[in-house]
Amino acid sequence: MAHEQESEAELDLVELNAELASYSAEELIRWAVERFAPRLVVSSSFGAHSALVLHMVHRVAPNLPILWIDTGYLFPETYRFAHELKERFRLNLQVYAPSLSAAYQEALYGRLWEQGEEGVRRYLQLNKLEPMQRALREHRAQAWIAGLRGDQTEHRRALRKLELQDGRYKIHPILDWDEGRVDEYLHRHSLPYHPLHGEGYRSIGDWHSTLPTLADQDPREGRILGQKRECGLHLPISPEQDASLRSSAL
């Protein structure tokens, strides 16, 4: 049963992470469902290896809402990949887009991603942060599952399987997986990679800021939007940012 009335203070993250450390990815998802559903969601970028976590969720809790942020600048292959996985796993897919379309934004502000760090910051807020915060609020999410891995960025390397971010719990089922283990799972279950993965795109975001990488490069080196490798969705936001996102019409 869900623990809907459970407050943040009631969960001892140190104690729980010690317990959850031995859980398999599917066991952790099952634990999250028992603890937080129906106020539990899953986020997916429909990136290179997204079929893995979606396959696990399909097996454990097929009706969980899958939140997908459509920036309006995704590769055509990403849209087709999302459609393929939605049909294959019968996903409860919930698509959220910016309040202003890509064309509208460019008419007002130009190509924000080409306007230095301040332009990138505004771009991320309009196209990723605000839609995700809106999605979480509309679903009254107490917790969300994300397919982050510790080997992807320095920030993610410091995460635990259960974290508290901006008042919501984050569950990371494959945090301790490496790319080899991911590949093995996908092959074992005959799951597809993103169509661009075979062309060297190992970390896939918007078309204007994603490049293929060589085998000896960090996959996140292909993400060239701004100076950071994190898009912001999985970083805590300040109280000031939160207030802005809640009040903004954008």
PDB file of C-alpha atoms in Angstrom:
ATOM      1  CA  MET A   1       0.000   0.000   0.000  1.00  0.00           C
ATOM      2  CA  ALA A   2       1.100   3.569  -0.603  1.00  0.00           C
ATOM      3  CA  HIS A   3       2.477   5.651   2.225  1.00  0.00           C
ATOM      4  CA  GLU A   4       0.781   8.822   1.008  1.00  0.00           C
ATOM      5  CA  GLN A   5       0.823  10.587   4.361  1.00  0.00           C
ATOM      6  CA  GLU A   6       4.447   9.811   5.084  1.00  0.00           C
ATOM      7  CA  SER A   7       6.484  12.966   5.500  1.00  0.00           C
ATOM      8  CA  GLU A   8      10.001  13.530   4.332  1.00  0.00           C
ATOM      9  CA  ALA A   9      11.320  13.420   7.887  1.00  0.00           C
ATOM     10  CA  GLU A  10       9.973   9.896   8.397  1.00  0.00           C
ATOM     11  CA  LEU A  11      12.421   8.383   5.920  1.00  0.00           C
ATOM     12  CA  ASP A  12      15.934   7.913   7.230  1.00  0.00           C
ATOM     13  CA  LEU A  13      17.974   8.098   4.030  1.00  0.00           C
ATOM     14  CA  VAL A  14      21.143   6.779   5.628  1.00  0.00           C
ATOM     15  CA  GLU A  15      19.408   3.743   7.082  1.00  0.00           C
ATOM     16  CA  LEU A  16      17.327   3.094   3.978  1.00  0.00           C
ATOM     17  CA  ASN A  17      20.258   3.365   1.606  1.00  0.00           C
ATOM     18  CA  ALA A  18      22.149   0.844   3.689  1.00  0.00           C
ATOM     19  CA  GLU A  19      19.186  -1.513   3.327  1.00  0.00           C
ATOM     20  CA  LEU A  20      18.604  -0.814  -0.374  1.00  0.00           C
ATOM     21  CA  ALA A  21      22.251  -1.227  -1.329  1.00  0.00           C
ATOM     22  CA  SER A  22      21.774  -4.971  -1.804  1.00  0.00           C
ATOM     23  CA  TYR A  23      18.554  -4.668  -3.811  1.00  0.00           C
ATOM     24  CA  SER A  24      18.568  -5.500  -7.499  1.00  0.00           C
ATOM     25  CA  ALA A  25      17.242  -2.858  -9.879  1.00  0.00           C
ATOM     26  CA  GLU A  26      13.861  -4.575 -10.189  1.00  0.00           C
ATOM     27  CA  GLU A  27      13.660  -5.098  -6.417  1.00  0.00           C
ATOM     28  CA  LEU A  28      14.273  -1.395  -5.912  1.00  0.00           C
ATOM     29  CA  ILE A  29      11.522  -0.487  -8.369  1.00  0.00           C
ATOM     30  CA  ARG A  30       9.172  -2.884  -6.590  1.00  0.00           C
ATOM     31  CA  TRP A  31      10.110  -1.322  -3.238  1.00  0.00           C
ATOM     32  CA  ALA A  32       9.394   2.149  -4.643  1.00  0.00           C
ATOM     33  CA  VAL A  33       5.983   1.048  -5.932  1.00  0.00           C
ATOM     34  CA  GLU A  34       5.035  -0.411  -2.547  1.00  0.00           C
ATOM     35  CA  ARG A  35       6.286   2.671  -0.728  1.00  0.00           C
ATOM     36  CA  PHE A  36       5.108   5.534  -2.929  1.00  0.00           C
ATOM     37  CA  ALA A  37       2.457   4.514  -5.488  1.00  0.00           C
ATOM     38  CA  PRO A  38       0.146   6.025  -6.661  1.00  0.00           C
ATOM     39  CA  ARG A  39       2.287   9.133  -6.180  1.00  0.00           C
ATOM     40  CA  LEU A  40       5.219   7.614  -8.034  1.00  0.00           C
ATOM     41  CA  VAL A  41       6.343   8.500 -11.572  1.00  0.00           C
ATOM     42  CA  VAL A  42       9.134   7.511 -13.927  1.00  0.00           C
ATOM     43  CA  SER A  43      11.112   9.942 -16.080  1.00  0.00           C
ATOM     44  CA  SER A  44      12.537   8.938 -19.419  1.00  0.00           C
ATOM     45  CA  SER A  45      14.480  10.824 -22.076  1.00  0.00           C
ATOM     46  CA  PHE A  46      14.095   7.988 -24.607  1.00  0.00           C
ATOM     47  CA  GLY A  47      17.852   8.136 -24.947  1.00  0.00           C
ATOM     48  CA  ALA A  48      20.441   5.577 -25.949  1.00  0.00           C
ATOM     49  CA  HIS A  49      19.633   2.944 -23.302  1.00  0.00           C
ATOM     50  CA  SER A  50      16.164   4.002 -22.144  1.00  0.00           C
ATOM     51  CA  ALA A  51      14.595   0.683 -23.095  1.00  0.00           C
ATOM     52  CA  LEU A  52      16.306  -0.902 -20.081  1.00  0.00           C
ATOM     53  CA  VAL A  53      14.491   0.896 -17.242  1.00  0.00           C
ATOM     54  CA  LEU A  54      11.243   1.039 -19.224  1.00  0.00           C
ATOM     55  CA  HIS A  55      11.415  -2.724 -19.672  1.00  0.00           C
ATOM     56  CA  MET A  56      11.926  -3.185 -15.919  1.00  0.00           C
ATOM     57  CA  VAL A  57       9.036  -0.869 -15.084  1.00  0.00           C
ATOM     58  CA  HIS A  58       6.844  -2.694 -17.595  1.00  0.00           C
ATOM     59  CA  ARG A  59       7.570  -5.968 -15.814  1.00  0.00           C
ATOM     60  CA  VAL A  60       7.111  -4.679 -12.271  1.00  0.00           C
ATOM     61  CA  ALA A  61       4.481  -1.917 -12.488  1.00  0.00           C
ATOM     62  CA  PRO A  62       3.223  -1.417 -16.047  1.00  0.00           C
ATOM     63  CA  ASN A  63       0.758   1.374 -15.226  1.00  0.00           C
ATOM     64  CA  LEU A  64       3.215   3.832 -13.698  1.00  0.00           C
ATOM     65  CA  PRO A  65       3.133   7.233 -15.443  1.00  0.00           C
ATOM     66  CA  ILE A  66       6.155   7.728 -17.697  1.00  0.00           C
ATOM     67  CA  LEU A  67       7.021  11.436 -17.918  1.00  0.00           C
ATOM     68  CA  TRP A  68       8.746  12.541 -21.110  1.00  0.00           C
ATOM     69  CA  ILE A  69       9.811  16.124 -21.746  1.00  0.00           C
ATOM     70  CA  ASP A  70       9.464  16.959 -25.439  1.00  0.00           C
ATOM     71  CA  THR A  71      11.568  20.078 -25.920  1.00  0.00           C
ATOM     72  CA  GLY A  72      10.504  20.419 -29.547  1.00  0.00           C
ATOM     73  CA  TYR A  73      14.151  19.980 -30.567  1.00  0.00           C
ATOM     74  CA  LEU A  74      14.492  16.220 -30.325  1.00  0.00           C
ATOM     75  CA  PHE A  75      15.842  14.106 -33.175  1.00  0.00           C
ATOM     76  CA  PRO A  76      13.193  12.552 -35.460  1.00  0.00           C
ATOM     77  CA  GLU A  77      14.677   9.198 -34.460  1.00  0.00           C
ATOM     78  CA  THR A  78      13.903   9.961 -30.802  1.00  0.00           C
ATOM     79  CA  TYR A  79      10.220  10.497 -31.545  1.00  0.00           C
ATOM     80  CA  ARG A  80      10.059   7.247 -33.502  1.00  0.00           C
ATOM     81  CA  PHE A  81      11.954   5.394 -30.751  1.00  0.00           C
ATOM     82  CA  ALA A  82       9.537   6.704 -28.116  1.00  0.00           C
ATOM     83  CA  HIS A  83       6.586   5.585 -30.200  1.00  0.00           C
ATOM     84  CA  GLU A  84       8.115   2.133 -30.677  1.00  0.00           C
ATOM     85  CA  LEU A  85       8.685   1.620 -26.952  1.00  0.00           C
ATOM     86  CA  LYS A  86       5.280   3.058 -26.042  1.00  0.00           C
ATOM     87  CA  GLU A  87       3.587   0.493 -28.280  1.00  0.00           C
ATOM     88  CA  ARG A  88       5.859  -2.397 -27.297  1.00  0.00           C
ATOM     89  CA  PHE A  89       5.495  -1.924 -23.528  1.00  0.00           C
ATOM     90  CA  ARG A  90       2.033  -0.320 -23.590  1.00  0.00           C
ATOM     91  CA  LEU A  91       3.465   2.573 -21.626  1.00  0.00           C
ATOM     92  CA  ASN A  92       1.342   5.038 -19.713  1.00  0.00           C
ATOM     93  CA  LEU A  93       3.254   7.788 -21.474  1.00  0.00           C
ATOM     94  CA  GLN A  94       2.661  11.374 -20.383  1.00  0.00           C
ATOM     95  CA  VAL A  95       4.268  13.914 -22.726  1.00  0.00           C
ATOM     96  CA  TYR A  96       5.009  17.423 -21.459  1.00  0.00           C
ATOM     97  CA  ALA A  97       6.130  20.270 -23.697  1.00  0.00           C
ATOM     98  CA  PRO A  98       7.213  23.858 -23.042  1.00  0.00           C
ATOM     99  CA  SER A  99       4.411  26.378 -22.738  1.00  0.00           C
ATOM    100  CA  LEU A 100       5.914  28.218 -25.708  1.00  0.00           C
ATOM    101  CA  SER A 101       6.609  26.199 -28.850  1.00  0.00           C
ATOM    102  CA  ALA A 102      10.079  26.087 -30.369  1.00  0.00           C
ATOM    103  CA  ALA A 103       8.972  28.382 -33.214  1.00  0.00           C
ATOM    104  CA  TYR A 104       7.423  30.861 -30.793  1.00  0.00           C
ATOM    105  CA  GLN A 105      10.552  30.929 -28.623  1.00  0.00           C
ATOM    106  CA  GLU A 106      12.849  31.508 -31.585  1.00  0.00           C
ATOM    107  CA  ALA A 107      10.624  34.296 -32.866  1.00  0.00           C
ATOM    108  CA  LEU A 108      10.822  36.070 -29.496  1.00  0.00           C
ATOM    109  CA  TYR A 109      14.338  35.247 -28.313  1.00  0.00           C
ATOM    110  CA  GLY A 110      16.284  33.770 -31.210  1.00  0.00           C
ATOM    111  CA  ARG A 111      18.327  30.571 -30.807  1.00  0.00           C
ATOM    112  CA  LEU A 112      18.877  30.667 -27.063  1.00  0.00           C
ATOM    113  CA  TRP A 113      21.356  27.788 -27.095  1.00  0.00           C
ATOM    114  CA  GLU A 114      23.721  29.971 -29.138  1.00  0.00           C
ATOM    115  CA  GLN A 115      23.602  32.893 -26.691  1.00  0.00           C
ATOM    116  CA  GLY A 116      26.218  31.885 -24.136  1.00  0.00           C
ATOM    117  CA  GLU A 117      25.668  30.510 -20.667  1.00  0.00           C
ATOM    118  CA  GLU A 118      22.808  32.866 -19.854  1.00  0.00           C
ATOM    119  CA  GLY A 119      21.018  31.850 -23.057  1.00  0.00           C
ATOM    120  CA  VAL A 120      21.590  28.182 -22.234  1.00  0.00           C
ATOM    121  CA  ARG A 121      20.266  28.706 -18.707  1.00  0.00           C
ATOM    122  CA  ARG A 122      17.096  30.289 -20.085  1.00  0.00           C
ATOM    123  CA  TYR A 123      16.793  27.594 -22.733  1.00  0.00           C
ATOM    124  CA  LEU A 124      16.953  24.831 -20.104  1.00  0.00           C
ATOM    125  CA  GLN A 125      14.461  26.558 -17.857  1.00  0.00           C
ATOM    126  CA  LEU A 126      11.931  27.050 -20.658  1.00  0.00           C
ATOM    127  CA  ASN A 127      12.320  23.699 -22.349  1.00  0.00           C
ATOM    128  CA  LYS A 128      13.233  21.231 -19.602  1.00  0.00           C
ATOM    129  CA  LEU A 129      12.952  22.493 -16.041  1.00  0.00           C
ATOM    130  CA  GLU A 130       9.541  24.174 -16.209  1.00  0.00           C
ATOM    131  CA  PRO A 131       7.808  21.323 -18.078  1.00  0.00           C
ATOM    132  CA  MET A 132       9.252  18.729 -15.669  1.00  0.00           C
ATOM    133  CA  GLN A 133       8.269  20.688 -12.569  1.00  0.00           C
ATOM    134  CA  ARG A 134       4.775  21.120 -14.020  1.00  0.00           C
ATOM    135  CA  ALA A 135       4.553  17.388 -14.732  1.00  0.00           C
ATOM    136  CA  LEU A 136       5.609  16.483 -11.196  1.00  0.00           C
ATOM    137  CA  ARG A 137       3.106  18.912  -9.686  1.00  0.00           C
ATOM    138  CA  GLU A 138       0.225  17.717 -11.853  1.00  0.00           C
ATOM    139  CA  HIS A 139       0.914  14.108 -10.876  1.00  0.00           C
ATOM    140  CA  ARG A 140       1.328  15.099  -7.219  1.00  0.00           C
ATOM    141  CA  ALA A 141       4.507  13.062  -7.327  1.00  0.00           C
ATOM    142  CA  GLN A 142       6.027  12.162  -4.000  1.00  0.00           C
ATOM    143  CA  ALA A 143       8.799  10.175  -5.685  1.00  0.00           C
ATOM    144  CA  TRP A 144      10.194   9.494  -9.118  1.00  0.00           C
ATOM    145  CA  ILE A 145      12.316   6.823 -10.709  1.00  0.00           C
ATOM    146  CA  ALA A 146      15.170   7.898 -12.979  1.00  0.00           C
ATOM    147  CA  GLY A 147      17.635   5.783 -14.926  1.00  0.00           C
ATOM    148  CA  LEU A 148      20.750   7.685 -13.850  1.00  0.00           C
ATOM    149  CA  ARG A 149      24.087   5.884 -13.630  1.00  0.00           C
ATOM    150  CA  GLY A 150      27.015   6.853 -11.456  1.00  0.00           C
ATOM    151  CA  ASP A 151      29.486   6.513 -14.327  1.00  0.00           C
ATOM    152  CA  GLN A 152      27.779   9.233 -16.374  1.00  0.00           C
ATOM    153  CA  THR A 153      28.752  12.464 -14.602  1.00  0.00           C
ATOM    154  CA  GLU A 154      30.595  13.632 -11.507  1.00  0.00           C
ATOM    155  CA  HIS A 155      27.307  14.713  -9.924  1.00  0.00           C
ATOM    156  CA  ARG A 156      25.712  11.320 -10.517  1.00  0.00           C
ATOM    157  CA  ARG A 157      28.752   9.511  -9.135  1.00  0.00           C
ATOM    158  CA  ALA A 158      28.006  11.051  -5.737  1.00  0.00           C
ATOM    159  CA  LEU A 159      24.345  10.011  -5.671  1.00  0.00           C
ATOM    160  CA  ARG A 160      22.775   7.222  -3.635  1.00  0.00           C
ATOM    161  CA  LYS A 161      20.002   4.857  -4.714  1.00  0.00           C
ATOM    162  CA  LEU A 162      17.523   6.933  -2.730  1.00  0.00           C
ATOM    163  CA  GLU A 163      17.850  10.710  -2.553  1.00  0.00           C
ATOM    164  CA  LEU A 164      15.702  13.680  -1.644  1.00  0.00           C
ATOM    165  CA  GLN A 165      15.590  16.387  -4.326  1.00  0.00           C
ATOM    166  CA  ASP A 166      13.457  19.502  -3.953  1.00  0.00           C
ATOM    167  CA  GLY A 167      11.076  17.776  -1.552  1.00  0.00           C
ATOM    168  CA  ARG A 168      10.633  14.620  -3.635  1.00  0.00           C
ATOM    169  CA  TYR A 169      12.338  11.274  -3.366  1.00  0.00           C
ATOM    170  CA  LYS A 170      14.464  10.123  -6.291  1.00  0.00           C
ATOM    171  CA  ILE A 171      14.986   6.406  -6.883  1.00  0.00           C
ATOM    172  CA  HIS A 172      17.955   5.309  -9.020  1.00  0.00           C
ATOM    173  CA  PRO A 173      17.599   1.581  -9.816  1.00  0.00           C
ATOM    174  CA  ILE A 174      20.660   1.292 -12.086  1.00  0.00           C
ATOM    175  CA  LEU A 175      22.912   3.789 -10.338  1.00  0.00           C
ATOM    176  CA  ASP A 176      25.689   1.215  -9.861  1.00  0.00           C
ATOM    177  CA  TRP A 177      25.501  -0.245 -13.391  1.00  0.00           C
ATOM    178  CA  ASP A 178      28.185   0.370 -15.981  1.00  0.00           C
ATOM    179  CA  GLU A 179      27.761   0.455 -19.760  1.00  0.00           C
ATOM    180  CA  GLY A 180      28.829  -3.168 -20.133  1.00  0.00           C
ATOM    181  CA  ARG A 181      26.122  -4.348 -17.777  1.00  0.00           C
ATOM    182  CA  VAL A 182      23.581  -2.205 -19.602  1.00  0.00           C
ATOM    183  CA  ASP A 183      24.608  -3.709 -22.943  1.00  0.00           C
ATOM    184  CA  GLU A 184      24.354  -7.227 -21.529  1.00  0.00           C
ATOM    185  CA  TYR A 185      20.814  -6.600 -20.245  1.00  0.00           C
ATOM    186  CA  LEU A 186      19.652  -5.114 -23.532  1.00  0.00           C
ATOM    187  CA  HIS A 187      21.047  -8.052 -25.506  1.00  0.00           C
ATOM    188  CA  ARG A 188      19.661 -10.650 -23.105  1.00  0.00           C
ATOM    189  CA  HIS A 189      16.150  -9.252 -23.412  1.00  0.00           C
ATOM    190  CA  SER A 190      16.387  -8.368 -27.123  1.00  0.00           C
ATOM    191  CA  LEU A 191      15.784  -4.704 -26.375  1.00  0.00           C
ATOM    192  CA  PRO A 192      16.578  -1.933 -28.864  1.00  0.00           C
ATOM    193  CA  TYR A 193      19.076   0.873 -28.522  1.00  0.00           C
ATOM    194  CA  HIS A 194      18.125   4.339 -29.688  1.00  0.00           C
ATOM    195  CA  PRO A 195      18.455   4.298 -33.509  1.00  0.00           C
ATOM    196  CA  LEU A 196      21.300   6.829 -33.418  1.00  0.00           C
ATOM    197  CA  HIS A 197      23.353   4.747 -30.995  1.00  0.00           C
ATOM    198  CA  GLY A 198      24.814   2.756 -33.863  1.00  0.00           C
ATOM    199  CA  GLU A 199      26.026   6.000 -35.448  1.00  0.00           C
ATOM    200  CA  GLY A 200      28.126   6.917 -32.419  1.00  0.00           C
ATOM    201  CA  TYR A 201      25.528   8.891 -30.469  1.00  0.00           C
ATOM    202  CA  ARG A 202      25.866   7.371 -27.011  1.00  0.00           C
ATOM    203  CA  SER A 203      24.266  10.210 -25.033  1.00  0.00           C
ATOM    204  CA  ILE A 204      21.361  11.796 -26.868  1.00  0.00           C
ATOM    205  CA  GLY A 205      19.578  15.076 -26.233  1.00  0.00           C
ATOM    206  CA  ASP A 206      18.420  17.871 -28.524  1.00  0.00           C
ATOM    207  CA  TRP A 207      19.556  17.806 -32.152  1.00  0.00           C
ATOM    208  CA  HIS A 208      21.358  21.147 -31.965  1.00  0.00           C
ATOM    209  CA  SER A 209      23.581  20.172 -29.041  1.00  0.00           C
ATOM    210  CA  THR A 210      24.341  16.468 -29.458  1.00  0.00           C
ATOM    211  CA  LEU A 211      27.340  15.020 -31.269  1.00  0.00           C
ATOM    212  CA  PRO A 212      28.574  11.462 -31.814  1.00  0.00           C
ATOM    213  CA  THR A 213      31.547  10.359 -29.721  1.00  0.00           C
ATOM    214  CA  LEU A 214      34.385   7.918 -30.258  1.00  0.00           C
ATOM    215  CA  ALA A 215      34.593   4.677 -28.299  1.00  0.00           C
ATOM    216  CA  ASP A 216      37.414   6.005 -26.090  1.00  0.00           C
ATOM    217  CA  GLN A 217      35.535   9.218 -25.226  1.00  0.00           C
ATOM    218  CA  ASP A 218      33.146   9.820 -22.369  1.00  0.00           C
ATOM    219  CA  PRO A 219      29.650   9.552 -23.917  1.00  0.00           C
ATOM    220  CA  ARG A 220      28.617  12.801 -22.217  1.00  0.00           C
ATOM    221  CA  GLU A 221      31.268  14.643 -24.245  1.00  0.00           C
ATOM    222  CA  GLY A 222      28.720  14.513 -27.043  1.00  0.00           C
ATOM    223  CA  ARG A 223      26.379  16.773 -25.048  1.00  0.00           C
ATOM    224  CA  ILE A 224      27.584  20.272 -25.879  1.00  0.00           C
ATOM    225  CA  LEU A 225      24.847  22.505 -24.450  1.00  0.00           C
ATOM    226  CA  GLY A 226      26.612  24.870 -22.087  1.00  0.00           C
ATOM    227  CA  GLN A 227      29.529  24.123 -19.814  1.00  0.00           C
ATOM    228  CA  LYS A 228      27.858  21.390 -17.758  1.00  0.00           C
ATOM    229  CA  ARG A 229      27.006  17.826 -18.693  1.00  0.00           C
ATOM    230  CA  GLU A 230      23.813  17.903 -16.626  1.00  0.00           C
ATOM    231  CA  CYS A 231      20.730  19.342 -18.328  1.00  0.00           C
ATOM    232  CA  GLY A 232      19.316  20.411 -14.970  1.00  0.00           C
ATOM    233  CA  LEU A 233      16.449  17.955 -14.588  1.00  0.00           C
ATOM    234  CA  HIS A 234      18.405  15.905 -12.073  1.00  0.00           C
ATOM    235  CA  LEU A 235      19.952  18.788 -10.160  1.00  0.00           C
ATOM    236  CA  PRO A 236      18.344  20.432  -7.122  1.00  0.00           C
ATOM    237  CA  ILE A 237      16.873  23.845  -7.791  1.00  0.00           C
ATOM    238  CA  SER A 238      17.105  26.801  -5.454  1.00  0.00           C
ATOM    239  CA  PRO A 239      14.033  28.185  -3.619  1.00  0.00           C
ATOM    240  CA  GLU A 240      14.223  31.210  -5.912  1.00  0.00           C
ATOM    241  CA  GLN A 241      14.179  29.018  -9.039  1.00  0.00           C
ATOM    242  CA  ASP A 242      11.315  26.981  -7.640  1.00  0.00           C
ATOM    243  CA  ALA A 243       9.263  30.104  -6.962  1.00  0.00           C
ATOM    244  CA  SER A 244       9.991  31.365 -10.469  1.00  0.00           C
ATOM    245  CA  LEU A 245       8.977  28.071 -12.088  1.00  0.00           C
ATOM    246  CA  ARG A 246       5.752  27.949 -10.093  1.00  0.00           C
ATOM    247  CA  SER A 247       4.726  31.520 -10.904  1.00  0.00           C
ATOM    248  CA  SER A 248       5.998  31.859 -14.469  1.00  0.00           C
ATOM    249  CA  ALA A 249       3.615  31.652 -17.400  1.00  0.00           C
ATOM    250  CA  LEU A 250       6.457  30.159 -19.439  1.00  0.00           C
TER     251      LEU A 250
END
